[in-house]
Amino acid sequence: MRQQILSLAAAAAVAVAGVAQAEEIRIETAKTVIILEVNGERDVGWIYWGAKADEPAQKWWRGPLLSCFGGWAEVDPALRVTHADGTLTTALKFERCERQALDANRTRTTLTLKDPLYPLTVQVAFTAYAKENVVTQQVTLTHQEPGDIVVHAMASAAPTFPAGDWWLTSFQNRFLDNWPNEMHLYEEPLNPGTKRIANYRSTRSAYFENPAVLISEGRAQEEAGKVYGLLVAWTGNWEIDLAMDTGRGLRAKAGMAALGADYKLPPNTPYVSPEAILAHSAEGKGQLSRNLHDYARNYVLVDGDKPNPILLNSWEGVYFTFDEAKIKEMIRDAAEMGLELFVLDDGWFGNGEYARDAANAGLGDWQVNAKKLPCGLQGLADYAKGLGIRFGLWIEPEMVNPRSNLAKAHPEWVVKSGRRDIPQGRNQWLLDLTNPAVQDFVFETFDRILTEAPGISYIKWDANRTVANVGSAYLPADRQANFWYDYARGLYAVYARIREKYPHLQMQVCASGGGRVDYGALAYHNEFWTSDNTSAIRRIFIQWGTTHLYPAKAMAAHFSRSGVGNPLDAPFPASFRLHVALSGRFGFELQPAHLTEQERAIAEEGVRAAKDYIRDIVQFGDLYRLHSPYLRDGYAALSYVTKDKTQALVFAYSLDTAYDKGPLALTLAGLDPAKRYRVDEVLVPPARKPLALSGKVLTGAALMRDGLSLPITKLYDSCLLRLRAQ
Ligand code: GLA
């Protein structure tokens, strides 16, 4: 066995030590380990994933690292290909394992597997992030068969779990009154059979279901219990399957979706899966979230270590109805309110009959509307700069309205299924990013806008429709099913070109709200638009779900005036809306001129506090979810604690009145038990006096054991507490 485990010559590559019979390969982070085994037959098995401290003495083969179609084929395989000669079956045998230290914190372990009968190679690369306790897994397939092979399915990861009382947490859009509620938390026990969470809509990878699950022993708890996170970093079609057998063992499978995606792969062309993200915590889902937040800030997000600006976005304030005077007035107000950036949303482009005055025209014609904005984009950027704030812009460059010059000039660029009609979504069609000419167009459009108006320092990139009637005029007839993969890769290629030229431009990913909140897209962005639903009460639920997987730093949360116009929503007090927005990446989504004097004063006080201390604590602190709104007992509360535990913020909200609702009894978490904290209520709602506890000094131990009693019983009362170690 030892001879089969070769160390390649890479400087940092290390041979994995072997034993005669079975070879163990360990992928370790500070607290967790994934154990694989190479047996005497050179099959690679999944043995254990969990805390190092819980590593079992008796280890069992729990299934193949990557099950293939063939042999007894008793499971839905992770890999299924048809070989060039028509053979349907595949076998993968271990060739070698290489280990490479990428830096002091990250180690890559790459296993090479080969089919003994075909020139087909599969590499499975694990990257372990030691401090963050996160591992990524990625599969790359290449072959040298005499013709194309067809890849029917290729998962990124397929971990297996021993028999247990496994529960699933998923994050799905719960539409209410036609308004989206992304990342709504669904918790359920798993039973024998297969449960699938999936997206088959391509461009909006995360709108209906987020590409992520938590698997826990029992219902996932915040600060206790074993929890596994399995995420797919992919802005396209994906599937996560959880197959429980009758003995209650569990086999997960996560990666690109197979539906309609039989990929024709020529020889010597790598077919690369998205990364699956595997994170384990033996201390509850709270710790799992904090680990993912660190991973996102340290390794995924663009400029994850820099604070994100406090901005005003124009969308809910004026929608399509504006002119230069109105935008300048908004910029002036934003500057006076102390904001740092103004973002001009949809409506600024298209001319003549294709002016973008509504959603039914103009997409694709990315020239500034000379009638609405005679001073141009640079004129607006200069105006903003003169007032001391930055200027940003919305675009949706993958899309085209049938009513546009672009649609007339390039009908062959539109995603279309042969002679079938092209369904419209929000009056628009999708451009075919499998086509390099379309990729060039999108990149060049982006580049031209920024070259003509170099004052733009922030872009909101939107994508408001999905694929319907899939098909490409660019792809050959026998490669139409390559669309899904090639589209996502085409999108990433454009993102990568943009990032190469504009590495520090701030970018927000948006797809009708949180439709692209996935770790694949986030790697090219600084932040995401969490939801078009800005109703404060809905946001408490949406943001609660979102923070399970993604950091508050990137989670745009805007103080809005009207919520979403949902008639069921009460007019929330300004302080309630402010507190909800401050708990994420704080900003505004309104027309400042519509604010009452009192609202504006409250908002401005919030902006000052955000700049002074709130932003740093929220964007770079550790999140503790303290009291779930999903308990539906009339309260919700969360906190952020700085890494050095000297400062914290506690956000608490009173939701609908419960029958027997007393004050909120809230025990805190994550503090230093030995430190003495001064507790101050800040940004106090004008409707009441500051809480009596404000100004008290308590030890971390007392705050975490006895907690606080918060008499915020009135509907939509809320409080924000600032804790400072003395
Ligand atoms: C989508 C976005 C909104 C806004 C509009 C503009 O719905 O999610 O934030 O940008 O498009 O048309």
XYZ file of C-alpha atoms and ligand atoms in Angstrom:
738
model
C 0.000 0.000 0.000
C 2.753 2.370 0.942
C 4.169 2.419 -2.583
C 0.828 3.456 -3.980
C 0.823 6.637 -2.004
C 3.168 8.843 -3.894
C 4.410 12.180 -2.883
C 4.747 14.473 -5.865
C 7.636 16.838 -6.068
C 5.854 20.075 -5.138
C 7.944 21.890 -2.559
C 5.402 21.687 0.210
C 3.972 18.342 -0.784
C 4.191 15.698 1.855
C 3.635 11.990 1.443
C 0.846 10.566 3.503
C 2.353 7.880 5.697
C 0.874 4.493 5.063
C 0.232 1.214 6.767
C 0.150 -2.192 5.133
C -3.573 -2.851 5.003
C -5.715 0.223 5.210
C -4.470 3.738 4.776
C -6.017 6.590 6.705
C -6.117 10.070 5.214
C -6.986 12.812 7.673
C -8.236 16.272 6.754
C -7.862 18.310 9.889
C -8.822 21.738 11.144
C -8.155 22.998 14.656
C -11.153 21.168 16.100
C -12.494 18.878 13.394
C -11.339 15.997 11.269
C -12.570 14.180 8.172
C -11.133 10.674 8.038
C -10.941 8.785 4.760
C -9.601 5.308 4.275
C -7.904 3.626 1.349
C -8.497 -0.107 1.633
C -6.550 -3.013 0.174
C -8.667 -2.800 -2.987
C -7.638 0.846 -3.372
C -11.188 2.023 -2.812
C -11.508 5.265 -0.868
C -14.106 5.358 1.871
C -15.652 7.990 4.087
C -15.001 6.964 7.684
C -15.620 9.854 10.030
C -16.418 13.537 10.048
C -16.728 15.404 13.296
C -14.913 16.841 16.276
C -11.438 15.486 16.918
C -12.494 15.119 20.526
C -15.355 12.803 19.500
C -13.292 10.589 17.206
C -14.559 7.024 17.692
C -12.201 4.256 18.699
C -13.979 1.841 16.356
C -14.030 3.136 12.813
C -16.389 1.890 10.131
C -16.410 2.203 6.382
C -19.497 4.370 5.863
C -19.535 4.435 2.095
C -17.354 5.516 -0.789
C -15.820 8.972 -0.959
C -17.482 9.308 -4.348
C -19.940 6.566 -5.270
C -19.943 5.682 -8.976
C -22.630 4.199 -11.153
C -21.631 0.578 -11.580
C -20.998 -2.465 -9.440
C -24.064 -3.130 -7.295
C -25.096 0.508 -7.776
C -27.271 0.488 -4.712
C -27.118 4.218 -4.098
C -27.894 7.192 -6.277
C -24.315 7.734 -7.411
C -22.214 10.819 -6.850
C -20.614 10.253 -10.249
C -22.265 8.886 -13.362
C -20.745 9.105 -16.819
C -21.214 7.387 -20.156
C -17.825 6.576 -21.613
C -16.874 7.300 -25.206
C -17.544 3.655 -26.126
C -21.017 3.775 -24.614
C -20.181 1.951 -21.389
C -22.345 3.175 -18.532
C -20.284 2.105 -15.543
C -17.319 3.665 -13.811
C -14.985 2.517 -11.056
C -12.542 4.749 -9.211
C -9.371 3.431 -7.634
C -6.943 5.348 -5.488
C -3.728 6.495 -7.170
C -2.112 8.983 -4.841
C -2.588 11.691 -2.264
C -0.713 14.967 -2.140
C -0.681 17.420 0.665
C 0.303 21.027 0.370
C 0.407 23.826 2.928
C -1.090 26.870 1.200
C -0.155 29.066 4.149
C 0.045 28.769 7.917
C -3.719 28.273 8.152
C -4.708 26.357 5.016
C -3.784 22.874 3.861
C -4.823 21.284 0.598
C -5.142 17.519 0.344
C -5.666 16.240 -3.174
C -6.624 12.640 -3.872
C -6.211 11.311 -7.374
C -8.502 8.453 -8.405
C -8.527 6.606 -11.700
C -10.753 4.226 -13.552
C -8.659 1.060 -14.057
C -10.201 0.427 -17.494
C -10.585 3.917 -18.914
C -8.271 6.922 -19.129
C -10.466 8.887 -16.730
C -9.097 10.738 -13.723
C -10.948 12.286 -10.827
C -9.235 14.578 -8.383
C -10.873 15.318 -5.082
C -9.337 18.368 -3.447
C -9.984 19.232 0.183
C -8.894 22.589 1.538
C -8.851 22.760 5.316
C -9.127 26.173 7.012
C -7.681 25.416 10.415
C -8.790 28.397 12.493
C -12.212 28.640 10.890
C -12.912 24.895 11.213
C -14.170 24.847 7.644
C -13.229 22.421 4.867
C -14.021 22.779 1.185
C -14.239 19.855 -1.204
C -14.032 20.071 -4.983
C -14.038 17.419 -7.682
C -12.300 17.732 -11.052
C -12.793 15.190 -13.810
C -10.623 14.823 -16.912
C -10.286 12.070 -19.485
C -8.351 11.042 -22.557
C -10.948 8.763 -24.097
C -11.100 8.689 -27.893
C -14.198 10.929 -28.008
C -16.602 12.859 -25.784
C -17.864 11.305 -22.620
C -21.186 12.349 -21.089
C -21.188 13.415 -17.463
C -24.689 12.835 -16.164
C -23.944 13.675 -12.544
C -20.934 14.748 -10.552
C -21.407 15.769 -6.930
C -18.921 17.933 -5.052
C -19.187 15.980 -1.827
C -21.044 12.972 -0.488
C -20.424 12.665 3.256
C -22.028 9.865 5.208
C -23.208 9.795 8.809
C -23.792 6.956 11.248
C -27.283 6.037 12.400
C -28.845 8.812 14.436
C -31.735 11.120 15.129
C -30.812 13.434 12.278
C -32.588 16.724 11.752
C -32.468 19.000 8.770
C -32.443 22.791 8.780
C -33.009 24.378 5.385
C -33.395 27.967 4.279
C -36.215 28.629 1.866
C -38.202 31.571 0.625
C -41.554 31.677 2.358
C -43.694 33.901 0.192
C -46.299 35.808 2.167
C -48.905 37.873 0.347
C -46.713 37.602 -2.736
C -43.762 39.148 -0.957
C -40.536 37.207 -0.645
C -39.133 36.082 2.675
C -35.785 34.598 1.783
C -33.887 32.329 4.146
C -36.914 31.358 6.203
C -35.843 28.634 8.601
C -37.340 25.168 8.134
C -36.510 22.489 10.694
C -37.605 18.877 10.404
C -36.589 15.404 11.512
C -35.261 13.195 8.731
C -36.807 9.810 8.130
C -35.927 6.925 5.821
C -36.138 8.018 2.202
C -34.514 10.863 0.314
C -35.089 14.518 1.002
C -33.901 16.901 -1.705
C -33.357 20.648 -1.597
C -32.586 22.005 -5.049
C -32.537 24.848 -7.521
C -33.255 24.228 -11.194
C -33.667 27.873 -12.127
C -30.030 28.645 -12.802
C -29.396 32.392 -12.560
C -31.144 32.935 -9.246
C -29.281 30.249 -7.353
C -30.604 31.088 -3.924
C -33.944 32.809 -4.332
C -36.312 29.987 -3.441
C -33.920 27.665 -1.634
C -30.483 28.593 -0.391
C -27.788 26.092 -1.425
C -27.124 24.982 2.109
C -28.354 22.672 4.815
C -27.586 22.069 8.450
C -27.697 18.483 9.643
C -27.919 18.084 13.392
C -28.381 15.477 16.051
C -31.872 16.378 17.174
C -33.213 19.843 16.425
C -30.233 22.168 16.040
C -29.487 24.169 19.183
C -27.681 27.481 19.237
C -24.872 26.795 21.693
C -24.850 23.019 22.168
C -24.974 19.835 20.135
C -23.453 18.437 16.979
C -24.218 20.351 13.810
C -22.910 19.868 10.283
C -23.133 22.534 7.612
C -23.119 21.469 3.969
C -23.175 24.254 1.397
C -22.696 24.442 -2.352
C -20.769 27.458 -3.654
C -22.487 27.641 -7.029
C -24.433 30.329 -8.885
C -26.401 27.845 -10.939
C -28.418 24.669 -10.594
C -27.641 22.583 -7.539
C -29.006 19.733 -5.451
C -28.481 18.634 -1.896
C -29.819 15.139 -1.217
C -30.158 13.573 2.181
C -30.821 9.867 1.885
C -31.627 8.096 5.129
C -31.622 4.318 5.182
C -33.939 2.219 7.312
C -31.199 1.866 9.893
C -31.243 5.701 10.157
C -27.770 6.094 8.669
C -27.534 9.144 6.452
C -25.845 9.762 3.143
C -25.670 13.321 1.884
C -24.835 14.393 -1.630
C -24.252 17.998 -2.614
C -23.280 19.640 -5.869
C -24.486 20.687 -9.290
C -27.924 19.478 -10.270
C -28.146 16.614 -12.723
C -31.561 17.510 -14.171
C -31.239 18.128 -17.915
C -27.500 18.662 -17.556
C -25.883 15.662 -19.269
C -22.557 17.273 -20.052
C -20.661 16.363 -23.219
C -17.051 16.541 -22.174
C -14.263 16.389 -24.756
C -10.892 14.833 -23.889
C -8.324 16.823 -21.890
C -10.851 19.385 -20.670
C -11.268 19.637 -16.908
C -14.851 19.497 -15.677
C -14.770 21.202 -12.311
C -17.445 20.924 -9.664
C -18.342 23.839 -7.441
C -16.788 23.759 -4.010
C -18.858 22.141 -1.332
C -18.324 23.734 2.058
C -18.248 21.351 4.998
C -18.314 22.811 8.473
C -18.806 20.985 11.728
C -19.400 22.259 15.233
C -19.833 20.193 18.350
C -20.966 23.359 20.147
C -24.189 24.129 18.334
C -25.171 25.998 15.220
C -24.158 29.330 16.772
C -20.504 28.298 16.646
C -20.994 26.862 13.170
C -22.318 30.254 12.005
C -19.427 32.116 13.621
C -16.985 29.789 11.868
C -18.662 30.412 8.511
C -18.648 34.170 9.159
C -14.907 34.075 9.816
C -14.365 31.949 6.722
C -16.402 34.414 4.629
C -14.581 37.470 5.966
C -11.113 35.932 5.859
C -11.273 34.048 2.572
C -14.370 34.613 0.465
C -15.699 38.159 0.413
C -13.863 40.848 -1.480
C -12.147 43.087 1.074
C -13.754 41.111 3.864
C -11.505 42.847 6.372
C -12.663 46.363 5.454
C -15.831 47.995 6.770
C -18.708 48.341 4.319
C -20.154 51.822 3.810
C -23.414 53.263 5.095
C -25.380 53.942 1.955
C -28.658 55.236 0.602
C -30.175 53.259 -2.263
C -32.705 55.140 -4.399
C -35.008 52.227 -5.315
C -37.797 52.338 -2.749
C -37.492 56.098 -2.522
C -38.232 56.983 -6.153
C -38.365 53.741 -8.174
C -38.228 54.728 -11.877
C -39.558 58.238 -11.357
C -36.726 60.708 -11.097
C -34.735 63.342 -12.884
C -31.401 64.964 -12.229
C -32.810 67.498 -9.782
C -34.465 64.795 -7.706
C -31.361 62.600 -7.606
C -29.199 65.550 -6.635
C -31.631 66.405 -3.876
C -31.375 62.814 -2.590
C -27.585 62.940 -2.746
C -27.602 66.208 -0.836
C -29.929 64.810 1.814
C -27.844 61.640 2.088
C -24.725 63.746 2.597
C -26.467 65.886 5.206
C -27.600 62.763 7.026
C -23.975 61.705 7.310
C -24.163 58.802 4.845
C -21.100 57.686 2.937
C -22.452 56.515 -0.406
C -25.430 57.143 -2.662
C -26.507 54.309 -4.986
C -28.599 55.138 -8.031
C -30.781 52.099 -8.683
C -32.739 51.092 -11.784
C -34.081 53.657 -14.273
C -30.995 55.643 -15.323
C -30.472 54.229 -18.840
C -32.183 53.726 -22.215
C -33.278 56.534 -24.489
C -36.188 57.460 -26.730
C -38.771 54.710 -27.095
C -36.616 52.392 -24.970
C -36.140 54.761 -22.041
C -36.123 52.774 -18.822
C -39.165 54.442 -17.267
C -40.671 51.117 -16.271
C -39.586 47.486 -16.175
C -40.771 46.891 -19.754
C -37.986 48.570 -21.771
C -34.344 49.500 -21.917
C -32.435 46.576 -20.403
C -29.440 46.014 -22.651
C -29.156 49.653 -23.712
C -26.634 50.756 -21.136
C -26.368 54.396 -22.136
C -27.361 57.052 -19.662
C -30.810 58.530 -20.225
C -29.875 61.997 -21.447
C -33.308 63.430 -20.760
C -33.452 62.319 -17.124
C -29.786 62.856 -16.319
C -28.258 65.455 -18.664
C -25.207 65.784 -16.407
C -24.424 62.099 -16.918
C -23.168 59.581 -14.400
C -19.838 61.291 -13.898
C -21.758 64.535 -13.340
C -23.638 62.851 -10.495
C -20.463 61.282 -9.122
C -18.775 64.695 -9.148
C -21.754 66.257 -7.462
C -21.660 63.607 -4.732
C -17.921 63.986 -4.322
C -18.345 67.741 -3.894
C -20.624 66.951 -0.943
C -18.208 64.438 0.516
C -19.972 61.213 -0.374
C -19.409 58.470 -2.922
C -21.533 57.444 -5.874
C -22.683 53.941 -6.856
C -24.813 52.456 -9.621
C -27.247 49.570 -10.313
C -26.880 47.395 -13.408
C -28.407 44.162 -14.655
C -26.102 43.326 -17.534
C -27.111 39.686 -18.119
C -30.591 40.750 -19.179
C -32.365 42.318 -22.112
C -35.867 43.677 -22.612
C -37.452 42.679 -25.930
C -38.085 46.411 -26.166
C -34.456 47.490 -26.524
C -31.924 48.158 -29.260
C -29.836 45.237 -28.015
C -32.643 42.720 -28.531
C -33.066 43.951 -32.096
C -29.328 43.902 -32.813
C -28.545 40.497 -31.284
C -31.530 38.166 -31.187
C -29.046 35.262 -31.276
C -27.723 36.278 -27.855
C -30.972 35.464 -26.101
C -31.501 32.172 -24.256
C -34.006 30.340 -26.403
C -35.122 26.759 -26.947
C -35.101 26.140 -30.671
C -38.310 27.394 -32.242
C -40.174 27.735 -28.962
C -41.325 31.064 -27.584
C -39.065 32.831 -25.146
C -41.060 33.303 -21.970
C -40.698 36.741 -20.443
C -39.990 37.193 -16.768
C -40.415 40.733 -15.484
C -40.735 41.682 -19.185
C -37.212 40.525 -19.854
C -35.095 37.836 -21.485
C -31.804 36.337 -20.441
C -28.581 36.765 -22.393
C -26.672 33.608 -23.213
C -23.478 33.754 -21.181
C -22.302 30.424 -22.613
C -21.419 32.543 -25.662
C -17.996 34.245 -25.371
C -19.309 37.177 -27.441
C -21.975 37.769 -24.781
C -19.356 37.470 -22.056
C -17.353 40.144 -23.882
C -20.435 42.340 -24.192
C -21.180 42.123 -20.467
C -17.586 42.777 -19.487
C -17.203 45.617 -21.973
C -20.480 47.212 -20.897
C -19.333 47.158 -17.296
C -15.888 48.419 -18.203
C -17.225 51.197 -20.414
C -19.592 52.484 -17.724
C -16.748 52.665 -15.235
C -14.320 54.143 -17.724
C -16.759 56.865 -18.730
C -17.657 57.578 -15.125
C -14.599 56.722 -13.032
C -16.271 58.380 -10.061
C -18.450 55.276 -9.638
C -17.040 53.326 -6.709
C -19.828 50.825 -6.017
C -21.931 48.592 -8.268
C -25.133 46.742 -7.446
C -25.356 43.844 -9.940
C -28.881 42.510 -10.285
C -30.366 39.462 -12.038
C -34.135 39.452 -12.068
C -35.108 36.398 -13.991
C -34.327 32.737 -14.287
C -34.033 30.323 -17.191
C -37.194 29.125 -18.881
C -37.178 27.087 -22.088
C -33.460 26.488 -21.889
C -31.466 26.578 -25.098
C -28.554 28.314 -26.759
C -28.007 29.464 -30.330
C -24.290 29.361 -29.579
C -23.967 25.790 -28.303
C -24.058 23.056 -30.955
C -27.169 20.891 -31.208
C -25.517 17.980 -29.417
C -24.322 20.172 -26.553
C -27.486 22.004 -25.551
C -27.431 20.335 -22.138
C -24.031 21.917 -21.483
C -25.917 25.177 -20.959
C -26.266 25.040 -17.179
C -22.621 24.481 -16.399
C -21.333 26.739 -19.175
C -23.635 29.580 -18.125
C -22.367 29.530 -14.534
C -18.761 29.248 -15.702
C -19.407 32.072 -18.201
C -20.753 34.262 -15.419
C -17.738 33.511 -13.229
C -15.411 34.245 -16.153
C -16.974 37.697 -16.497
C -16.853 38.317 -12.750
C -13.181 37.271 -12.770
C -12.304 39.658 -15.599
C -14.036 42.468 -13.748
C -12.215 41.644 -10.534
C -8.897 41.505 -12.301
C -9.386 45.034 -13.566
C -11.299 46.409 -10.551
C -10.058 44.449 -7.545
C -11.290 46.889 -4.917
C -14.468 48.233 -6.496
C -17.255 47.607 -4.010
C -19.891 45.311 -5.446
C -23.218 44.097 -4.157
C -24.767 40.925 -5.539
C -28.540 41.032 -5.957
C -31.045 38.813 -7.736
C -34.509 40.163 -6.982
C -33.199 40.404 -3.425
C -31.345 37.431 -1.964
C -31.454 35.337 -5.131
C -27.686 34.994 -5.401
C -26.646 34.684 -1.798
C -24.314 31.767 -2.397
C -20.618 31.394 -1.638
C -19.798 31.096 -5.355
C -21.106 34.560 -6.208
C -19.929 36.058 -2.922
C -16.305 35.377 -3.844
C -16.583 38.243 -6.339
C -18.590 40.633 -4.175
C -18.337 42.651 -1.003
C -21.931 42.187 0.085
C -25.418 41.072 -0.931
C -28.895 42.561 -1.078
C -30.638 40.354 1.422
C -34.233 40.754 0.267
C -36.546 43.136 -1.531
C -38.678 42.723 1.551
C -37.598 45.588 3.808
C -40.509 45.331 6.212
C -38.839 45.425 9.618
C -40.774 42.512 11.073
C -40.110 40.292 8.052
C -36.478 41.302 8.104
C -36.126 39.992 11.657
C -36.969 36.511 10.324
C -35.067 36.842 7.034
C -31.918 38.143 8.698
C -32.158 35.504 11.424
C -32.054 32.786 8.780
C -29.378 34.534 6.737
C -26.958 34.866 9.645
C -26.904 31.085 9.983
C -24.650 30.951 6.936
C -23.531 34.435 5.935
C -21.938 37.252 7.941
C -23.756 40.418 8.973
C -21.001 42.420 7.348
C -22.291 41.418 3.915
C -26.006 41.346 4.772
C -27.431 44.630 3.505
C -30.173 45.803 5.863
C -31.807 49.090 4.993
C -33.900 51.435 7.053
C -36.939 51.865 4.846
C -40.025 53.931 5.165
C -42.749 51.870 3.704
C -41.598 48.324 4.261
C -42.879 46.517 1.217
C -46.303 48.069 1.180
C -47.677 44.925 2.724
C -51.070 46.035 4.043
C -50.741 43.549 6.897
C -47.688 45.338 8.234
C -48.133 47.902 10.933
C -46.288 51.197 10.583
C -43.278 50.213 12.653
C -41.773 52.885 14.894
C -38.665 54.457 13.418
C -36.540 53.166 16.308
C -37.703 49.590 15.620
C -36.803 49.924 11.926
C -33.495 51.507 12.847
C -32.524 48.734 15.254
C -33.357 46.023 12.699
C -31.273 47.754 10.016
C -28.353 48.397 12.353
C -28.053 44.675 13.063
C -26.809 44.062 9.501
C -24.826 46.080 6.951
C -26.633 49.306 7.741
C -28.066 51.547 5.053
C -31.188 53.324 3.804
C -33.799 52.549 1.164
C -36.045 55.604 0.932
C -36.513 59.144 -0.279
C -35.081 61.291 2.533
C -37.531 64.051 1.649
C -40.333 61.731 2.796
C -38.971 61.401 6.327
C -40.753 63.172 9.131
C -38.602 65.414 11.275
C -38.639 62.874 14.075
C -37.764 59.953 11.777
C -34.892 61.899 10.327
C -33.539 62.819 13.736
C -33.715 59.150 14.799
C -32.042 58.048 11.575
C -29.238 60.586 11.900
C -28.556 59.580 15.477
C -28.338 55.994 14.198
C -25.849 56.982 11.523
C -23.628 58.715 14.080
C -23.692 55.694 16.387
C -23.087 53.328 13.464
C -19.958 55.213 12.482
C -18.851 55.646 16.044
C -19.025 52.029 17.273
C -21.945 49.937 15.964
C -20.573 49.205 12.510
C -17.290 47.812 13.774
C -18.932 45.561 16.327
C -21.587 44.235 13.915
C -19.327 43.822 10.894
C -16.347 42.276 12.681
C -17.743 40.866 15.919
C -19.008 37.388 16.784
C -22.729 36.822 16.452
C -24.776 35.151 19.187
C -28.401 34.439 18.363
C -30.014 34.703 21.774
C -33.778 34.411 21.381
C -35.310 33.117 18.172
C -38.248 34.905 16.530
C -39.224 31.426 15.295
C -40.216 30.569 18.868
C -43.121 32.903 18.163
C -43.408 33.956 21.771
C -43.348 37.632 20.944
C -39.609 38.318 21.201
C -36.366 38.092 19.287
C -32.842 38.999 20.385
C -29.280 38.688 19.156
C -25.907 40.093 20.054
C -22.504 40.837 18.603
C -19.387 40.564 20.741
C -15.997 41.923 19.691
C -13.276 39.307 19.272
C -11.480 40.617 22.357
C -14.759 40.485 24.322
C -14.430 44.063 25.561
C -17.540 45.335 23.777
C -20.909 43.963 22.779
C -24.238 45.039 21.362
C -27.555 43.411 22.198
C -30.537 43.893 19.888
C -33.931 42.903 21.304
C -37.332 43.234 19.643
C -40.873 42.893 20.839
C -42.926 41.210 18.111
C -46.608 40.405 18.158
C -48.152 40.345 21.603
C -48.270 36.905 23.123
C -51.078 36.130 25.539
C -48.889 35.854 28.614
C -45.976 38.011 27.616
C -43.887 39.255 30.510
C -40.579 41.085 30.168
C -38.003 39.360 28.008
C -35.697 37.275 30.202
C -32.486 37.251 28.233
C -29.289 35.439 29.143
C -26.327 36.669 27.144
C -23.576 34.611 25.558
C -20.005 34.938 24.377
C -18.867 37.411 27.054
C -15.813 37.088 29.259
C -17.203 35.802 32.585
C -14.459 37.597 34.501
C -14.972 41.001 32.930
C -17.246 43.675 34.364
C -19.454 45.247 31.713
C -21.238 48.556 31.872
C -24.628 48.191 30.172
C -26.094 51.266 28.471
C -29.251 51.494 26.502
C -28.519 53.472 23.325
C -30.738 54.841 20.568
C -33.675 54.685 22.955
C -37.140 54.685 21.342
C -38.696 58.121 21.952
C -41.949 56.445 23.022
C -40.507 55.449 26.381
C -37.870 56.232 28.998
C -34.496 54.457 28.954
C -34.612 51.041 30.622
C -33.853 51.128 34.335
C -30.907 48.789 33.903
C -29.108 51.341 31.758
C -25.861 52.380 33.420
C -25.507 49.258 35.576
C -22.228 47.350 35.777
C -22.444 43.545 35.794
C -19.959 40.744 35.353
C -19.933 38.655 32.196
C -20.671 35.647 34.417
C -23.818 37.267 35.826
C -24.980 38.420 32.387
C -24.562 34.902 31.013
C -26.054 33.149 34.072
C -28.796 35.397 35.441
C -29.228 37.494 32.330
C -31.273 40.630 31.981
C -34.947 41.328 32.303
C -36.016 43.621 29.476
C -39.440 45.222 29.931
C -40.037 45.915 26.257
C -43.454 44.279 26.237
C -45.295 46.787 24.033
C -45.800 45.798 20.403
C -42.784 46.812 18.278
C -40.855 48.160 21.202
C -37.175 47.322 20.874
C -33.906 48.084 22.565
C -30.250 48.269 21.739
C -27.804 47.732 24.597
C -24.167 48.690 24.471
C -21.825 46.745 26.733
C -18.355 47.972 27.544
C -15.847 46.180 29.719
C -14.716 48.459 32.527
C -34.834 44.077 -8.139
C -33.955 44.386 -6.946
C -34.377 45.689 -6.326
C -34.289 46.796 -7.353
C -35.114 46.428 -8.568
C -34.892 47.429 -9.686
O -36.127 43.804 -7.742
O -33.999 43.351 -6.017
O -33.581 45.993 -5.208
O -32.952 46.997 -7.696
O -34.800 45.144 -9.073
O -35.639 47.131 -10.807
